[in-house]
Amino acid sequence: MSHSLFATALFGLTLLASGATTAVAEDFYDQEIPPLTAVECAQCHEGVFQTLKADGGGHRQPCRDCHESFHNFSRQLSWAERVPACSDCHGQPHGEDEPMQDCLHCHRNAHAPVASLPLATLEPLCARCHAEPAAELARPSAHSDMACNDCHQQRHGYQPLCTECHAEPHNPFVSSQTCMLCHPVHDVSRLNYGSHVPNTECGSCHGDAVADLSGSHLAHSQLDCTFCHAGEHGMVPACSDCHAQPHSPAMLEGASGCGDCHGNPHNLTPAE
């Protein structure tokens, strides 16, 4: 091949290569840039990704749902322009009082909004969100002398088992919900029950009364304890609540009460 032919061929190859490079460059910069996925964010922010995965709760969503504008840390931008405001999504869920406006004072980590709640910081504010339990605890009882964190320890929303403090006082423990059928947990000064309580459970504390009742052969032995002692623990009914006035005034002269003739209401004796 002559020198001139070789030079011509080399120049052609150079033009071809230059054109290919230009085409690649043009094609690359002509592409549409797709939004970052959460996994792509995680390649740099792996710790945040893992926190959201484990404890994100309602914030466990694609990063760009909150961070519509990101990596904008120019000097002229304010914090509000760089970071989304909680109120953009949540409004004012805890009211408009000043202590409830500083979200990060309690929700220390927005990527773990509940898991990052510090109990010591929360305790003075419990009543602002939990007004009904706070009102019940205002009534004197063994529980009213305790701090919220004494029971709701470890983390916000933690509900202890009753047996963490109380041994089984009268029945084998089934669940805290079972205990609370009778014992309102924030107002244990009251003891409520309905017709769901069998006599055997009353007998755990009132053994003599239940033994008398079950040993009797008269009408009261067919009744549940809760038929007479209805509604609230310690309520003692009057005989006239069921029996009206079965006897004449003359018969009742000199009697101090029904028990003078009928004896123990849990083990009635026929009148003589």
Short mmCIF file of C-alpha atoms in Angstrom, two decimals:
data_model
loop_
_atom_site.label_atom_id
_atom_site.label_comp_id
_atom_site.label_asym_id
_atom_site.label_seq_id
_atom_site.Cartn_x
_atom_site.Cartn_y
_atom_site.Cartn_z
CA MET A 1 0.00 0.00 0.00
CA SER A 2 1.39 3.39 -0.95
CA HIS A 3 2.02 6.03 1.71
CA SER A 4 -0.82 8.20 0.44
CA LEU A 5 -3.33 5.36 0.49
CA PHE A 6 -2.30 4.40 4.07
CA ALA A 7 -2.67 7.97 5.25
CA THR A 8 -6.11 8.22 3.67
CA ALA A 9 -7.27 4.99 5.35
CA LEU A 10 -5.89 6.08 8.74
CA PHE A 11 -7.66 9.44 8.45
CA GLY A 12 -10.91 7.63 7.67
CA LEU A 13 -10.57 5.39 10.69
CA THR A 14 -9.86 8.43 12.86
CA LEU A 15 -12.99 10.17 11.63
CA LEU A 16 -15.02 7.02 12.24
CA ALA A 17 -13.73 6.66 15.80
CA SER A 18 -14.30 10.35 16.50
CA GLY A 19 -17.83 10.13 15.20
CA ALA A 20 -18.59 7.07 17.36
CA THR A 21 -17.27 8.84 20.46
CA THR A 22 -19.35 11.91 19.72
CA ALA A 23 -22.44 9.76 19.15
CA VAL A 24 -21.93 7.94 22.46
CA ALA A 25 -21.48 11.21 24.30
CA GLU A 26 -24.56 12.70 22.74
CA ASP A 27 -26.62 9.59 23.46
CA PHE A 28 -25.45 9.54 27.13
CA TYR A 29 -26.40 13.14 27.86
CA ASP A 30 -29.64 12.88 25.95
CA GLN A 31 -30.97 10.26 28.35
CA GLU A 32 -33.81 11.02 30.78
CA ILE A 33 -32.58 10.71 34.37
CA PRO A 34 -34.88 8.39 36.35
CA PRO A 35 -35.67 9.27 40.00
CA LEU A 36 -33.46 7.62 42.57
CA THR A 37 -34.88 4.50 44.14
CA ALA A 38 -34.65 3.86 47.89
CA VAL A 39 -32.05 1.16 47.24
CA GLU A 40 -29.93 3.65 45.30
CA CYS A 41 -30.19 6.10 48.23
CA ALA A 42 -29.13 3.26 50.52
CA GLN A 43 -25.85 2.79 48.65
CA CYS A 44 -24.64 5.94 50.42
CA HIS A 45 -27.11 6.08 53.33
CA GLU A 46 -27.08 2.46 54.41
CA GLY A 47 -27.52 3.27 58.12
CA VAL A 48 -30.66 5.31 57.45
CA PHE A 49 -32.01 2.56 55.21
CA GLN A 50 -31.51 -0.11 57.89
CA THR A 51 -33.08 2.12 60.56
CA LEU A 52 -36.15 2.70 58.42
CA LYS A 53 -36.35 -1.00 57.64
CA ALA A 54 -36.28 -2.01 61.31
CA ASP A 55 -38.05 0.88 63.07
CA GLY A 56 -39.47 3.18 60.43
CA GLY A 57 -43.11 2.48 61.22
CA GLY A 58 -45.25 4.80 59.11
CA HIS A 59 -42.07 6.40 57.73
CA ARG A 60 -41.01 3.11 56.13
CA GLN A 61 -41.63 4.38 52.60
CA PRO A 62 -39.60 5.45 49.55
CA CYS A 63 -37.05 8.11 50.51
CA ARG A 64 -38.25 10.61 47.92
CA ASP A 65 -41.76 10.63 49.39
CA CYS A 66 -40.27 12.95 52.03
CA HIS A 67 -37.00 14.10 50.44
CA GLU A 68 -38.39 15.58 47.23
CA SER A 69 -35.42 17.91 47.10
CA PHE A 70 -32.20 16.41 48.39
CA HIS A 71 -28.48 17.20 48.69
CA ASN A 72 -29.35 20.90 48.66
CA PHE A 73 -26.84 22.07 51.22
CA SER A 74 -25.96 25.35 49.57
CA ARG A 75 -25.09 28.08 52.03
CA GLN A 76 -28.03 30.23 51.02
CA LEU A 77 -30.63 27.54 51.79
CA SER A 78 -32.34 27.38 55.17
CA TRP A 79 -32.91 24.19 57.15
CA ALA A 80 -36.61 24.27 56.20
CA GLU A 81 -35.63 24.35 52.52
CA ARG A 82 -33.27 21.42 52.92
CA VAL A 83 -35.35 19.11 55.11
CA PRO A 84 -39.10 18.38 54.85
CA ALA A 85 -41.28 19.72 57.67
CA CYS A 86 -43.16 17.17 59.77
CA SER A 87 -46.30 19.27 59.39
CA ASP A 88 -46.21 18.77 55.61
CA CYS A 89 -47.71 15.32 56.22
CA HIS A 90 -48.84 15.25 59.84
CA GLY A 91 -50.35 18.65 60.53
CA GLN A 92 -50.45 19.25 64.31
CA PRO A 93 -51.34 15.80 65.73
CA HIS A 94 -50.55 16.74 69.35
CA GLY A 95 -52.15 20.16 69.47
CA GLU A 96 -50.79 23.63 69.00
CA ASP A 97 -49.23 24.25 72.43
CA GLU A 98 -45.59 25.21 72.20
CA PRO A 99 -44.17 22.08 73.92
CA MET A 100 -45.89 19.93 71.29
CA GLN A 101 -44.52 21.81 68.28
CA ASP A 102 -40.90 20.70 68.54
CA CYS A 103 -41.32 17.27 66.96
CA LEU A 104 -37.66 16.26 67.22
CA HIS A 105 -37.64 17.04 70.94
CA CYS A 106 -39.50 13.75 71.44
CA HIS A 107 -39.15 11.95 68.10
CA ARG A 108 -35.37 12.17 68.21
CA ASN A 109 -34.88 10.27 64.96
CA ALA A 110 -37.34 10.92 62.14
CA HIS A 111 -36.27 7.63 60.54
CA ALA A 112 -37.33 5.75 63.71
CA PRO A 113 -40.10 8.06 64.97
CA VAL A 114 -41.49 5.80 67.71
CA ALA A 115 -38.42 3.75 68.61
CA SER A 116 -36.45 6.95 69.24
CA LEU A 117 -38.89 8.39 71.79
CA PRO A 118 -36.97 9.01 75.07
CA LEU A 119 -39.19 7.98 77.99
CA ALA A 120 -37.73 10.50 80.45
CA THR A 121 -38.54 13.35 78.07
CA LEU A 122 -42.03 12.03 77.37
CA GLU A 123 -43.23 11.47 80.92
CA PRO A 124 -44.14 15.11 81.77
CA LEU A 125 -46.19 15.20 78.56
CA CYS A 126 -48.03 11.86 78.85
CA ALA A 127 -51.31 13.46 79.96
CA ARG A 128 -51.43 15.70 76.88
CA CYS A 129 -52.07 12.67 74.68
CA HIS A 130 -53.45 10.21 77.23
CA ALA A 131 -56.01 12.37 79.03
CA GLU A 132 -58.37 9.57 80.06
CA PRO A 133 -55.74 7.41 81.82
CA ALA A 134 -54.36 10.55 83.47
CA ALA A 135 -57.81 11.43 84.85
CA GLU A 136 -58.26 7.90 86.19
CA LEU A 137 -54.84 7.94 87.84
CA ALA A 138 -55.80 11.18 89.62
CA ARG A 139 -58.11 9.12 91.82
CA PRO A 140 -56.25 7.75 94.87
CA SER A 141 -55.12 4.16 94.44
CA ALA A 142 -51.97 2.07 94.62
CA HIS A 143 -51.24 2.85 90.97
CA SER A 144 -51.79 6.60 91.26
CA ASP A 145 -48.60 6.91 93.32
CA MET A 146 -46.53 5.50 90.45
CA ALA A 147 -44.94 7.25 87.49
CA CYS A 148 -46.09 6.28 84.00
CA ASN A 149 -42.62 4.93 83.22
CA ASP A 150 -42.75 2.58 86.21
CA CYS A 151 -45.12 0.40 84.19
CA HIS A 152 -44.67 1.59 80.62
CA GLN A 153 -40.95 1.09 80.70
CA GLN A 154 -38.50 0.10 77.96
CA ARG A 155 -40.24 2.00 75.12
CA HIS A 156 -43.28 4.08 74.24
CA GLY A 157 -46.35 1.88 73.88
CA TYR A 158 -44.96 -0.91 76.05
CA GLN A 159 -47.73 -2.60 78.03
CA PRO A 160 -46.47 -4.77 80.89
CA LEU A 161 -48.01 -7.99 82.07
CA CYS A 162 -49.77 -7.61 85.41
CA THR A 163 -47.61 -10.43 86.75
CA GLU A 164 -44.47 -8.35 86.28
CA CYS A 165 -45.43 -6.67 89.56
CA HIS A 166 -48.22 -8.81 90.97
CA ALA A 167 -48.05 -12.47 91.79
CA GLU A 168 -51.15 -14.54 90.98
CA PRO A 169 -53.39 -13.28 93.81
CA HIS A 170 -56.41 -15.50 93.34
CA ASN A 171 -56.42 -17.22 89.94
CA PRO A 172 -53.91 -18.70 87.51
CA PHE A 173 -52.75 -15.86 85.25
CA VAL A 174 -54.21 -15.95 81.75
CA SER A 175 -53.60 -12.44 80.38
CA SER A 176 -53.54 -8.83 81.51
CA GLN A 177 -56.78 -8.29 79.61
CA THR A 178 -58.41 -10.92 81.80
CA CYS A 179 -57.25 -9.11 84.94
CA MET A 180 -58.59 -5.82 83.61
CA LEU A 181 -62.09 -7.24 83.21
CA CYS A 182 -62.40 -6.59 86.94
CA HIS A 183 -59.47 -4.30 87.74
CA PRO A 184 -59.39 -1.03 85.69
CA VAL A 185 -55.64 -0.69 85.41
CA HIS A 186 -55.45 3.10 85.76
CA ASP A 187 -58.01 3.20 88.58
CA VAL A 188 -57.50 0.14 90.71
CA SER A 189 -59.48 1.75 93.52
CA ARG A 190 -62.50 0.34 91.66
CA LEU A 191 -63.19 -3.34 91.19
CA ASN A 192 -65.76 -3.97 88.51
CA TYR A 193 -67.22 -7.16 87.24
CA GLY A 194 -70.22 -8.52 85.43
CA SER A 195 -71.95 -11.83 85.16
CA HIS A 196 -68.78 -13.34 83.68
CA VAL A 197 -67.25 -14.11 87.10
CA PRO A 198 -67.87 -17.70 88.27
CA ASN A 199 -68.35 -18.40 91.98
CA THR A 200 -65.10 -20.35 92.12
CA GLU A 201 -63.16 -17.16 91.37
CA CYS A 202 -64.97 -15.25 94.10
CA GLY A 203 -64.11 -18.16 96.40
CA SER A 204 -60.40 -17.52 95.90
CA CYS A 205 -60.80 -14.64 98.37
CA HIS A 206 -64.23 -15.35 99.86
CA GLY A 207 -63.87 -19.06 100.51
CA ASP A 208 -66.17 -19.28 103.54
CA ALA A 209 -69.04 -17.48 101.80
CA VAL A 210 -68.80 -19.66 98.69
CA ALA A 211 -68.54 -22.81 100.79
CA ASP A 212 -71.69 -21.81 102.71
CA LEU A 213 -73.50 -21.03 99.48
CA SER A 214 -72.57 -24.27 97.74
CA GLY A 215 -73.44 -26.29 100.87
CA SER A 216 -76.91 -24.80 101.24
CA HIS A 217 -79.99 -26.57 99.90
CA LEU A 218 -82.20 -23.49 99.69
CA ALA A 219 -82.84 -20.98 96.91
CA HIS A 220 -79.73 -18.83 97.30
CA SER A 221 -77.47 -21.80 96.57
CA GLN A 222 -78.66 -21.74 92.95
CA LEU A 223 -77.46 -18.17 92.39
CA ASP A 224 -74.15 -16.77 91.16
CA CYS A 225 -72.40 -14.43 93.58
CA THR A 226 -72.69 -11.70 90.96
CA PHE A 227 -76.48 -12.02 90.90
CA CYS A 228 -76.67 -10.34 94.30
CA HIS A 229 -73.27 -8.62 94.47
CA ALA A 230 -73.65 -7.02 91.07
CA GLY A 231 -71.68 -4.30 89.35
CA GLU A 232 -68.97 -3.40 91.83
CA HIS A 233 -66.97 -5.25 94.41
CA GLY A 234 -68.18 -4.71 97.96
CA MET A 235 -71.76 -3.92 97.00
CA VAL A 236 -74.12 -5.61 99.51
CA PRO A 237 -77.77 -5.59 98.46
CA ALA A 238 -80.77 -5.21 100.71
CA CYS A 239 -83.00 -8.29 100.93
CA SER A 240 -85.90 -6.09 99.82
CA ASP A 241 -84.16 -5.49 96.49
CA CYS A 242 -85.39 -8.93 95.46
CA HIS A 243 -87.95 -9.93 98.03
CA ALA A 244 -89.93 -6.73 98.57
CA GLN A 245 -91.80 -7.17 101.88
CA PRO A 246 -92.99 -10.75 102.23
CA HIS A 247 -94.13 -10.47 105.86
CA SER A 248 -96.69 -8.41 107.69
CA PRO A 249 -95.58 -5.55 109.95
CA ALA A 250 -96.86 -7.50 112.94
CA MET A 251 -94.48 -10.39 112.17
CA LEU A 252 -91.54 -8.01 111.91
CA GLU A 253 -92.08 -6.38 115.29
CA GLY A 254 -89.00 -6.75 117.43
CA ALA A 255 -86.80 -8.01 114.54
CA SER A 256 -83.60 -6.13 113.70
CA GLY A 257 -83.43 -7.62 110.20
CA CYS A 258 -84.09 -10.64 108.01
CA GLY A 259 -81.09 -12.45 109.44
CA ASP A 260 -82.73 -12.73 112.82
CA CYS A 261 -84.89 -15.50 111.38
CA HIS A 262 -83.19 -16.54 108.13
CA GLY A 263 -79.59 -16.50 109.38
CA ASN A 264 -76.64 -16.24 107.03
CA PRO A 265 -77.78 -15.22 103.52
CA HIS A 266 -75.14 -17.55 102.05
CA ASN A 267 -76.55 -20.51 103.95
CA LEU A 268 -80.19 -19.78 104.66
CA THR A 269 -82.00 -21.59 107.42
CA PRO A 270 -85.75 -22.08 107.32
CA ALA A 271 -87.56 -19.74 109.66
CA GLU A 272 -89.02 -21.41 112.74
#
